PDB file of N, CA and C in Angstrom:
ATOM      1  N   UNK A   1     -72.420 -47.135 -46.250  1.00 70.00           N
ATOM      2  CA  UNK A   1     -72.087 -45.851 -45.699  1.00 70.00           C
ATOM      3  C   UNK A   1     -71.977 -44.815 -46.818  1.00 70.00           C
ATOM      4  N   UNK A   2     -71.565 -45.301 -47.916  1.00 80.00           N
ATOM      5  CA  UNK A   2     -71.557 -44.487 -48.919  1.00 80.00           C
ATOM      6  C   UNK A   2     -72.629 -44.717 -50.349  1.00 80.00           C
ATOM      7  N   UNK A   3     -72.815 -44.419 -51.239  1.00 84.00           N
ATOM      8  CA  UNK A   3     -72.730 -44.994 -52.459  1.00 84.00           C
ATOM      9  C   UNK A   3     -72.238 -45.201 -53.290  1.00 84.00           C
ATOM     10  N   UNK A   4     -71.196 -46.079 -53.618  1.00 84.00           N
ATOM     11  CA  UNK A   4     -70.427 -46.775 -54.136  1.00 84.00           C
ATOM     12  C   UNK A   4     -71.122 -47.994 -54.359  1.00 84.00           C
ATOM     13  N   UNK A   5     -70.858 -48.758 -55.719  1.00 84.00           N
ATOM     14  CA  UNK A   5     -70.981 -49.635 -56.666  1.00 84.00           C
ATOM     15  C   UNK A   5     -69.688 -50.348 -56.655  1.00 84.00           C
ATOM     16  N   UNK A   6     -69.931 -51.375 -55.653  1.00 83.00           N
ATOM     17  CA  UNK A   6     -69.169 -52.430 -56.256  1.00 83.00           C
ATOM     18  C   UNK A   6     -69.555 -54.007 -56.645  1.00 83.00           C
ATOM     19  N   UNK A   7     -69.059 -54.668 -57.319  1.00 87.00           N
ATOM     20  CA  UNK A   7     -69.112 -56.060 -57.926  1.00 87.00           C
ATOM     21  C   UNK A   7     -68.732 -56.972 -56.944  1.00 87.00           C
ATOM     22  N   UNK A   8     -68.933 -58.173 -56.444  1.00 85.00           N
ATOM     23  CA  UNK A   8     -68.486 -58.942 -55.249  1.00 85.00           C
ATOM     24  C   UNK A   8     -68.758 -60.192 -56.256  1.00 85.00           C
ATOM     25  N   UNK A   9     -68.056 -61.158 -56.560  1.00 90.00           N
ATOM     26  CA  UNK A   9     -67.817 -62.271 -57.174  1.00 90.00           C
ATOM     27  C   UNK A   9     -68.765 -63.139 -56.037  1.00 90.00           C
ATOM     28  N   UNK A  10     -69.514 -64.152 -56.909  1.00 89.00           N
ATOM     29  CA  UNK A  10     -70.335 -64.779 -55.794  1.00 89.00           C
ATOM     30  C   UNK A  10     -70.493 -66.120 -55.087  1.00 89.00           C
ATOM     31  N   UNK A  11     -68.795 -66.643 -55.451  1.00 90.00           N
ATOM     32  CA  UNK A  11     -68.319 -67.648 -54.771  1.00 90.00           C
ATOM     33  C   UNK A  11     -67.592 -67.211 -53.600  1.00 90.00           C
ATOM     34  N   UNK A  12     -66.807 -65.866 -53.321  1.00 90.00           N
ATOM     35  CA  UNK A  12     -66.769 -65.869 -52.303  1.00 90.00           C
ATOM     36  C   UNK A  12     -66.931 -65.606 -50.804  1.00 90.00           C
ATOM     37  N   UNK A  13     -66.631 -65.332 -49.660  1.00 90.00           N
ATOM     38  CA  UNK A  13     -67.315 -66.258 -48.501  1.00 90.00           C
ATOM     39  C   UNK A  13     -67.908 -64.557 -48.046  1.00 90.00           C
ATOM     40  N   UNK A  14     -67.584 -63.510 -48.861  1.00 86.00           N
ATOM     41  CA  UNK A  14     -68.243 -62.202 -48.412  1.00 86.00           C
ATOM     42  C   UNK A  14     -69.523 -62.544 -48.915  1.00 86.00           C
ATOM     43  N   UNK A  15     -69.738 -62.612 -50.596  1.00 88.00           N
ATOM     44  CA  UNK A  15     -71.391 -63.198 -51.038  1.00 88.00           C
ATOM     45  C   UNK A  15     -72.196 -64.235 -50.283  1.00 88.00           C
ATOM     46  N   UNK A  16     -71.456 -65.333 -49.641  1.00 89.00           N
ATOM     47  CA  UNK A  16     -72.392 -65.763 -48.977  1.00 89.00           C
ATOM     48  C   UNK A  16     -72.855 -66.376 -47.927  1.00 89.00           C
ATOM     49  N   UNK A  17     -71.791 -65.096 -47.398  1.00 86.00           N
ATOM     50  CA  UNK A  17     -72.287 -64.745 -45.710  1.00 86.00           C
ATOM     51  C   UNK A  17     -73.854 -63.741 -45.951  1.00 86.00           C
ATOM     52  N   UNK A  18     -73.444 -62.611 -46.940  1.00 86.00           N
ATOM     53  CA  UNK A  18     -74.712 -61.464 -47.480  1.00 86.00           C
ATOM     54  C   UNK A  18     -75.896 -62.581 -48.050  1.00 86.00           C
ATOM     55  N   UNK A  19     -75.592 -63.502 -48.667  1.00 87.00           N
ATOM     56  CA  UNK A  19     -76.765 -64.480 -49.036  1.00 87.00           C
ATOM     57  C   UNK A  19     -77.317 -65.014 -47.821  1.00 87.00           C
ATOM     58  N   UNK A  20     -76.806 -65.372 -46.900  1.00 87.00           N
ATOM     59  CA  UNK A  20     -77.463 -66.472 -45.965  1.00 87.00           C
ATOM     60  C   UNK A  20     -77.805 -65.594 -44.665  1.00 87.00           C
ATOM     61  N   UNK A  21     -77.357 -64.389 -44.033  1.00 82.00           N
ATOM     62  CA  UNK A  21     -77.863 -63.540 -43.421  1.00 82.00           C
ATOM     63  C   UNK A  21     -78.207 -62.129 -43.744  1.00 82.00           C
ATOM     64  N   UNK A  22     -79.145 -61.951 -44.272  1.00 72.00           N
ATOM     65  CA  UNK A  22     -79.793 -60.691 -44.861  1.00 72.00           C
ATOM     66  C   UNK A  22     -79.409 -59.527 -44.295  1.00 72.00           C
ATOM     67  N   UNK A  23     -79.478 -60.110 -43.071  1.00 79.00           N
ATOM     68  CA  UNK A  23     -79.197 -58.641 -42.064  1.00 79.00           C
ATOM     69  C   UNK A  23     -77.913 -57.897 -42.404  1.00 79.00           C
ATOM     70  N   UNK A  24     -77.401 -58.588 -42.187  1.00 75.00           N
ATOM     71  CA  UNK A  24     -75.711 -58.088 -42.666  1.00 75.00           C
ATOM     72  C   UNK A  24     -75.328 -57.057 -43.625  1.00 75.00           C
ATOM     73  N   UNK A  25     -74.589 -56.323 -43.520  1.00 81.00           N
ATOM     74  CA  UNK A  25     -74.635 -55.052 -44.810  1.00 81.00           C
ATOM     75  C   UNK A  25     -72.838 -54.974 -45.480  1.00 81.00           C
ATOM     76  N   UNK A  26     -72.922 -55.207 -46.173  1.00 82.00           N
ATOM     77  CA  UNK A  26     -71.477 -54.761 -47.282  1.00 82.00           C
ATOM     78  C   UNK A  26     -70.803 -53.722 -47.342  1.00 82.00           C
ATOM     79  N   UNK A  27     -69.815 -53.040 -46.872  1.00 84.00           N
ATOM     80  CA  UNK A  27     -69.049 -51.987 -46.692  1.00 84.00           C
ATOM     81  C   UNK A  27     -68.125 -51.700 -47.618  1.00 84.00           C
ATOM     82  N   UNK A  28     -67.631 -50.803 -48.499  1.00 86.00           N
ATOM     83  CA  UNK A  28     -66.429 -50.703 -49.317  1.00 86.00           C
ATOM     84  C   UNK A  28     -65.103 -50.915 -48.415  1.00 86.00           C
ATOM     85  N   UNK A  29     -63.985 -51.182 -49.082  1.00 85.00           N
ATOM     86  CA  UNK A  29     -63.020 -50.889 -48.066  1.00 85.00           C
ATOM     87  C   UNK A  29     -62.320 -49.373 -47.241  1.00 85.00           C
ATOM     88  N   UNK A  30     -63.063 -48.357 -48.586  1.00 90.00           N
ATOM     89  CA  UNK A  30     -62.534 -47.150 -47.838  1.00 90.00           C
ATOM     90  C   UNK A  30     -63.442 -46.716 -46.595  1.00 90.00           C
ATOM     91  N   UNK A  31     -64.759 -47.099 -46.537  1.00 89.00           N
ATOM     92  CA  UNK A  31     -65.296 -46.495 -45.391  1.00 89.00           C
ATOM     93  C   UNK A  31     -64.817 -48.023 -43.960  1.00 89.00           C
ATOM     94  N   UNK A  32     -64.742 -48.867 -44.315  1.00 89.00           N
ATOM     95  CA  UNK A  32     -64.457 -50.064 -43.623  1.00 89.00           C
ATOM     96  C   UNK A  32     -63.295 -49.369 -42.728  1.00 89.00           C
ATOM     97  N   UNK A  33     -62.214 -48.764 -43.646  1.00 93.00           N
ATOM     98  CA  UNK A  33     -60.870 -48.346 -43.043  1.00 93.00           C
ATOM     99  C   UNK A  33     -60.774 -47.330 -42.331  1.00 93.00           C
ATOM    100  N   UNK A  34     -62.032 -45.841 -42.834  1.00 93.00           N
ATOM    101  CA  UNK A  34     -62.360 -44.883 -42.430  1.00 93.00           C
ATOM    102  C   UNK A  34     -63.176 -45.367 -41.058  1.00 93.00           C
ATOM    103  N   UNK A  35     -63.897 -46.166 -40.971  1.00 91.00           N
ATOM    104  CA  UNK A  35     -64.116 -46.285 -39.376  1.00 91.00           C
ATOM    105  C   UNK A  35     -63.319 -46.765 -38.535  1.00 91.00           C
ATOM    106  N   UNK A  36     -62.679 -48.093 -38.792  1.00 93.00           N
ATOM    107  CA  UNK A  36     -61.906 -49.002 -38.245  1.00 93.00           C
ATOM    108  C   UNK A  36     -60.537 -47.445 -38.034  1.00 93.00           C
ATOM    109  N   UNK A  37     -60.364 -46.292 -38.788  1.00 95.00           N
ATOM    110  CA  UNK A  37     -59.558 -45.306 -38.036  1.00 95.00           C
ATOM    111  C   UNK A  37     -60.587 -44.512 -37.028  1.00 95.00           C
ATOM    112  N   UNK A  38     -61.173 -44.129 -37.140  1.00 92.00           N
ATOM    113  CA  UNK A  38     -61.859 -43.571 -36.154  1.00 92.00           C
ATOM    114  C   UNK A  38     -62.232 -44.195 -34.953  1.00 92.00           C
ATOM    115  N   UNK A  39     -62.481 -45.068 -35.085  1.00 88.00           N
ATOM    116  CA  UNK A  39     -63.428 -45.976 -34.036  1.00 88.00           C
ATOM    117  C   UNK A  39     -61.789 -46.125 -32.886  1.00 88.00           C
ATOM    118  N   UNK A  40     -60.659 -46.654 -33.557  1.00 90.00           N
ATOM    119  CA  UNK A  40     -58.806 -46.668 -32.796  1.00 90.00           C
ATOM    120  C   UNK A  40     -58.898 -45.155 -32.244  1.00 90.00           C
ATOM    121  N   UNK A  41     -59.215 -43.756 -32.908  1.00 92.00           N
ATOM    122  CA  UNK A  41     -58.823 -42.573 -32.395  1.00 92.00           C
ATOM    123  C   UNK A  41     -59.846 -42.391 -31.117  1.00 92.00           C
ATOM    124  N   UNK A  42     -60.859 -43.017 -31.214  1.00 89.00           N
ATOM    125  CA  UNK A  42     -61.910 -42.827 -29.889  1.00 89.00           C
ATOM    126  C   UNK A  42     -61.331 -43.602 -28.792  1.00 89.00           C
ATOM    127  N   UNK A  43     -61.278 -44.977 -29.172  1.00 88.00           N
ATOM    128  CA  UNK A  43     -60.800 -45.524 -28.157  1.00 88.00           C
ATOM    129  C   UNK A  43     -59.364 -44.954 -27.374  1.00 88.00           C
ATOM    130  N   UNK A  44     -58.369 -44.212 -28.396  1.00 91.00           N
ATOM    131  CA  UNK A  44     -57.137 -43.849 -27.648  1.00 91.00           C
ATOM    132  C   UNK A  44     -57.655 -42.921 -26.814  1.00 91.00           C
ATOM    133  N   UNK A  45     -58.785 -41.887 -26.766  1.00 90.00           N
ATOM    134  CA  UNK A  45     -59.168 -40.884 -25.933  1.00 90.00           C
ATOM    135  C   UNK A  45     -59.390 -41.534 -24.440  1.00 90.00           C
ATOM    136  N   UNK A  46     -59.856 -42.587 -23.984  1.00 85.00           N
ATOM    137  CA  UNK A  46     -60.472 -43.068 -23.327  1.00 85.00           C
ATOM    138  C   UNK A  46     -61.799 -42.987 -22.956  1.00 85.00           C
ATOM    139  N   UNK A  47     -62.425 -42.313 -23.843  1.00 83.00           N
ATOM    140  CA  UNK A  47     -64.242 -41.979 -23.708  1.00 83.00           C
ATOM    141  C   UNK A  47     -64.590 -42.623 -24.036  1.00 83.00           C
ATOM    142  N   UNK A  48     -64.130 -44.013 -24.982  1.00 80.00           N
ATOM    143  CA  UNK A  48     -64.912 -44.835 -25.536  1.00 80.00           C
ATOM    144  C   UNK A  48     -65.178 -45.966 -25.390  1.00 80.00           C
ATOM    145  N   UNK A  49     -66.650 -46.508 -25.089  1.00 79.00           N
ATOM    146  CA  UNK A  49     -66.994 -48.133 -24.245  1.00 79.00           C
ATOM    147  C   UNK A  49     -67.377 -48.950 -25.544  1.00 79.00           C
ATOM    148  N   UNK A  50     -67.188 -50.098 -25.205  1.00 75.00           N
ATOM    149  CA  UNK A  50     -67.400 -50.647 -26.392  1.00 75.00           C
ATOM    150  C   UNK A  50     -68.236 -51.770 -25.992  1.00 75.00           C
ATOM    151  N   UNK A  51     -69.849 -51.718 -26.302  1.00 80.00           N
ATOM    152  CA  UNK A  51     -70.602 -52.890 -25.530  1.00 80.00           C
ATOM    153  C   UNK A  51     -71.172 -53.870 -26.416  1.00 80.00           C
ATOM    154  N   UNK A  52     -70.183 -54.837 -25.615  1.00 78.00           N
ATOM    155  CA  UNK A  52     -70.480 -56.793 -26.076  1.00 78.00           C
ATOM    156  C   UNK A  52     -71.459 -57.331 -25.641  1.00 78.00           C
ATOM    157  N   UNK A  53     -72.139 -58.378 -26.057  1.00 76.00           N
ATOM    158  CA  UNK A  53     -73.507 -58.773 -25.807  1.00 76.00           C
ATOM    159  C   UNK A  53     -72.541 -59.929 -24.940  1.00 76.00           C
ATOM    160  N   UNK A  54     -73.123 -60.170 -23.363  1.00 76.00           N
ATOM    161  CA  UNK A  54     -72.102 -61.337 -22.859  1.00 76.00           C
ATOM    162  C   UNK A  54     -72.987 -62.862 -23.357  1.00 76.00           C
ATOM    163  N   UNK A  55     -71.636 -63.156 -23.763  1.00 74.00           N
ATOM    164  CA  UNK A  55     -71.802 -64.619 -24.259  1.00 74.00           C
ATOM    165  C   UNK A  55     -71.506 -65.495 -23.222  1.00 74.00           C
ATOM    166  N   UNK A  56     -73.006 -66.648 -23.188  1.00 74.00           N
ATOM    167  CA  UNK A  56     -73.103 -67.357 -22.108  1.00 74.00           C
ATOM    168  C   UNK A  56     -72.478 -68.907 -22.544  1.00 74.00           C
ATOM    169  N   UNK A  57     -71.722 -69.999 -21.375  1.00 74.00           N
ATOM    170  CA  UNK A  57     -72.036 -70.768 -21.918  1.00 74.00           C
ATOM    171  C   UNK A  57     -72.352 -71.960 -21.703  1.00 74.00           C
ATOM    172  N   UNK A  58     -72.757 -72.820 -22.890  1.00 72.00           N
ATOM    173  CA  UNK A  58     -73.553 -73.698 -22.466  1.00 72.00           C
ATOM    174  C   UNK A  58     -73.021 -75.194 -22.034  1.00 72.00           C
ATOM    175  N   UNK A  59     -73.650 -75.889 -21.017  1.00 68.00           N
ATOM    176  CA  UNK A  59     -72.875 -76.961 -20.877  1.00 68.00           C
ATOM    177  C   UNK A  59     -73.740 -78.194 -21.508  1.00 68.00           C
ATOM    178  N   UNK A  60     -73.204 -79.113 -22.050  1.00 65.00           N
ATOM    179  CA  UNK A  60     -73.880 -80.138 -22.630  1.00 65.00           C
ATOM    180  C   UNK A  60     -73.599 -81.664 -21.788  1.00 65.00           C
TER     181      UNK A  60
END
Protein backbone atom coordinates (compact mmCIF):
# COMPACT_ATOMS: atom_id res chain seq x y z
CA UNK A 1 0.00 0.00 0.00
CA UNK A 2 2.80 2.09 0.55
CA UNK A 3 6.50 2.14 -0.14
CA UNK A 4 8.15 1.22 2.64
CA UNK A 5 11.22 -1.09 2.95
CA UNK A 6 11.10 -3.52 5.25
CA UNK A 7 13.40 -6.64 6.24
CA UNK A 8 11.26 -9.86 7.19
CA UNK A 9 13.66 -12.52 8.73
CA UNK A 10 13.14 -15.69 6.67
CA UNK A 11 12.41 -18.28 9.13
CA UNK A 12 9.46 -16.81 10.02
CA UNK A 13 5.91 -18.10 9.20
CA UNK A 14 5.19 -14.40 7.44
CA UNK A 15 8.37 -15.38 4.84
CA UNK A 16 6.99 -18.46 4.21
CA UNK A 17 3.60 -18.16 3.77
CA UNK A 18 5.04 -15.09 0.90
CA UNK A 19 7.41 -18.03 -0.31
CA UNK A 20 4.90 -20.72 -0.87
CA UNK A 21 1.92 -18.53 -2.13
CA UNK A 22 3.05 -15.85 -4.46
CA UNK A 23 -0.14 -14.36 -4.59
CA UNK A 24 -0.14 -13.06 -1.25
CA UNK A 25 1.23 -9.49 -0.63
CA UNK A 26 3.14 -8.10 2.62
CA UNK A 27 1.70 -5.11 4.34
CA UNK A 28 3.65 -2.83 6.88
CA UNK A 29 2.00 -2.65 10.11
CA UNK A 30 1.00 0.98 9.78
CA UNK A 31 -1.12 0.58 6.71
CA UNK A 32 -2.28 -3.07 8.10
CA UNK A 33 -3.67 -0.88 11.18
CA UNK A 34 -4.71 2.04 8.94
CA UNK A 35 -7.17 -0.28 7.23
CA UNK A 36 -8.06 -2.72 9.84
CA UNK A 37 -9.29 1.22 11.32
CA UNK A 38 -11.13 2.06 8.54
CA UNK A 39 -12.52 -0.99 7.31
CA UNK A 40 -14.23 -1.06 11.83
CA UNK A 41 -15.39 2.78 10.91
CA UNK A 42 -17.35 1.43 7.72
CA UNK A 43 -18.68 -1.32 9.19
CA UNK A 44 -20.00 0.86 12.36
CA UNK A 45 -21.94 2.96 9.59
CA UNK A 46 -23.89 0.07 8.52
CA UNK A 47 -23.20 0.49 4.67
CA UNK A 48 -20.79 -1.98 4.79
CA UNK A 49 -21.13 -5.81 3.33
CA UNK A 50 -18.51 -7.84 3.68
CA UNK A 51 -18.49 -10.77 0.95
CA UNK A 52 -17.24 -14.37 1.94
CA UNK A 53 -16.70 -16.89 -0.62
CA UNK A 54 -19.28 -19.72 1.00
CA UNK A 55 -17.34 -22.51 2.12
CA UNK A 56 -18.74 -25.84 1.22
CA UNK A 57 -18.42 -28.95 2.95
CA UNK A 58 -17.13 -31.93 2.15
CA UNK A 59 -18.15 -35.27 3.34
CA UNK A 60 -15.71 -38.13 3.20
Amino acid sequence: MCDKIETIEDETLVAKRLRNRPIHTYMCNECSERIEKRTKERIATGNFKLYESKKTEEDW
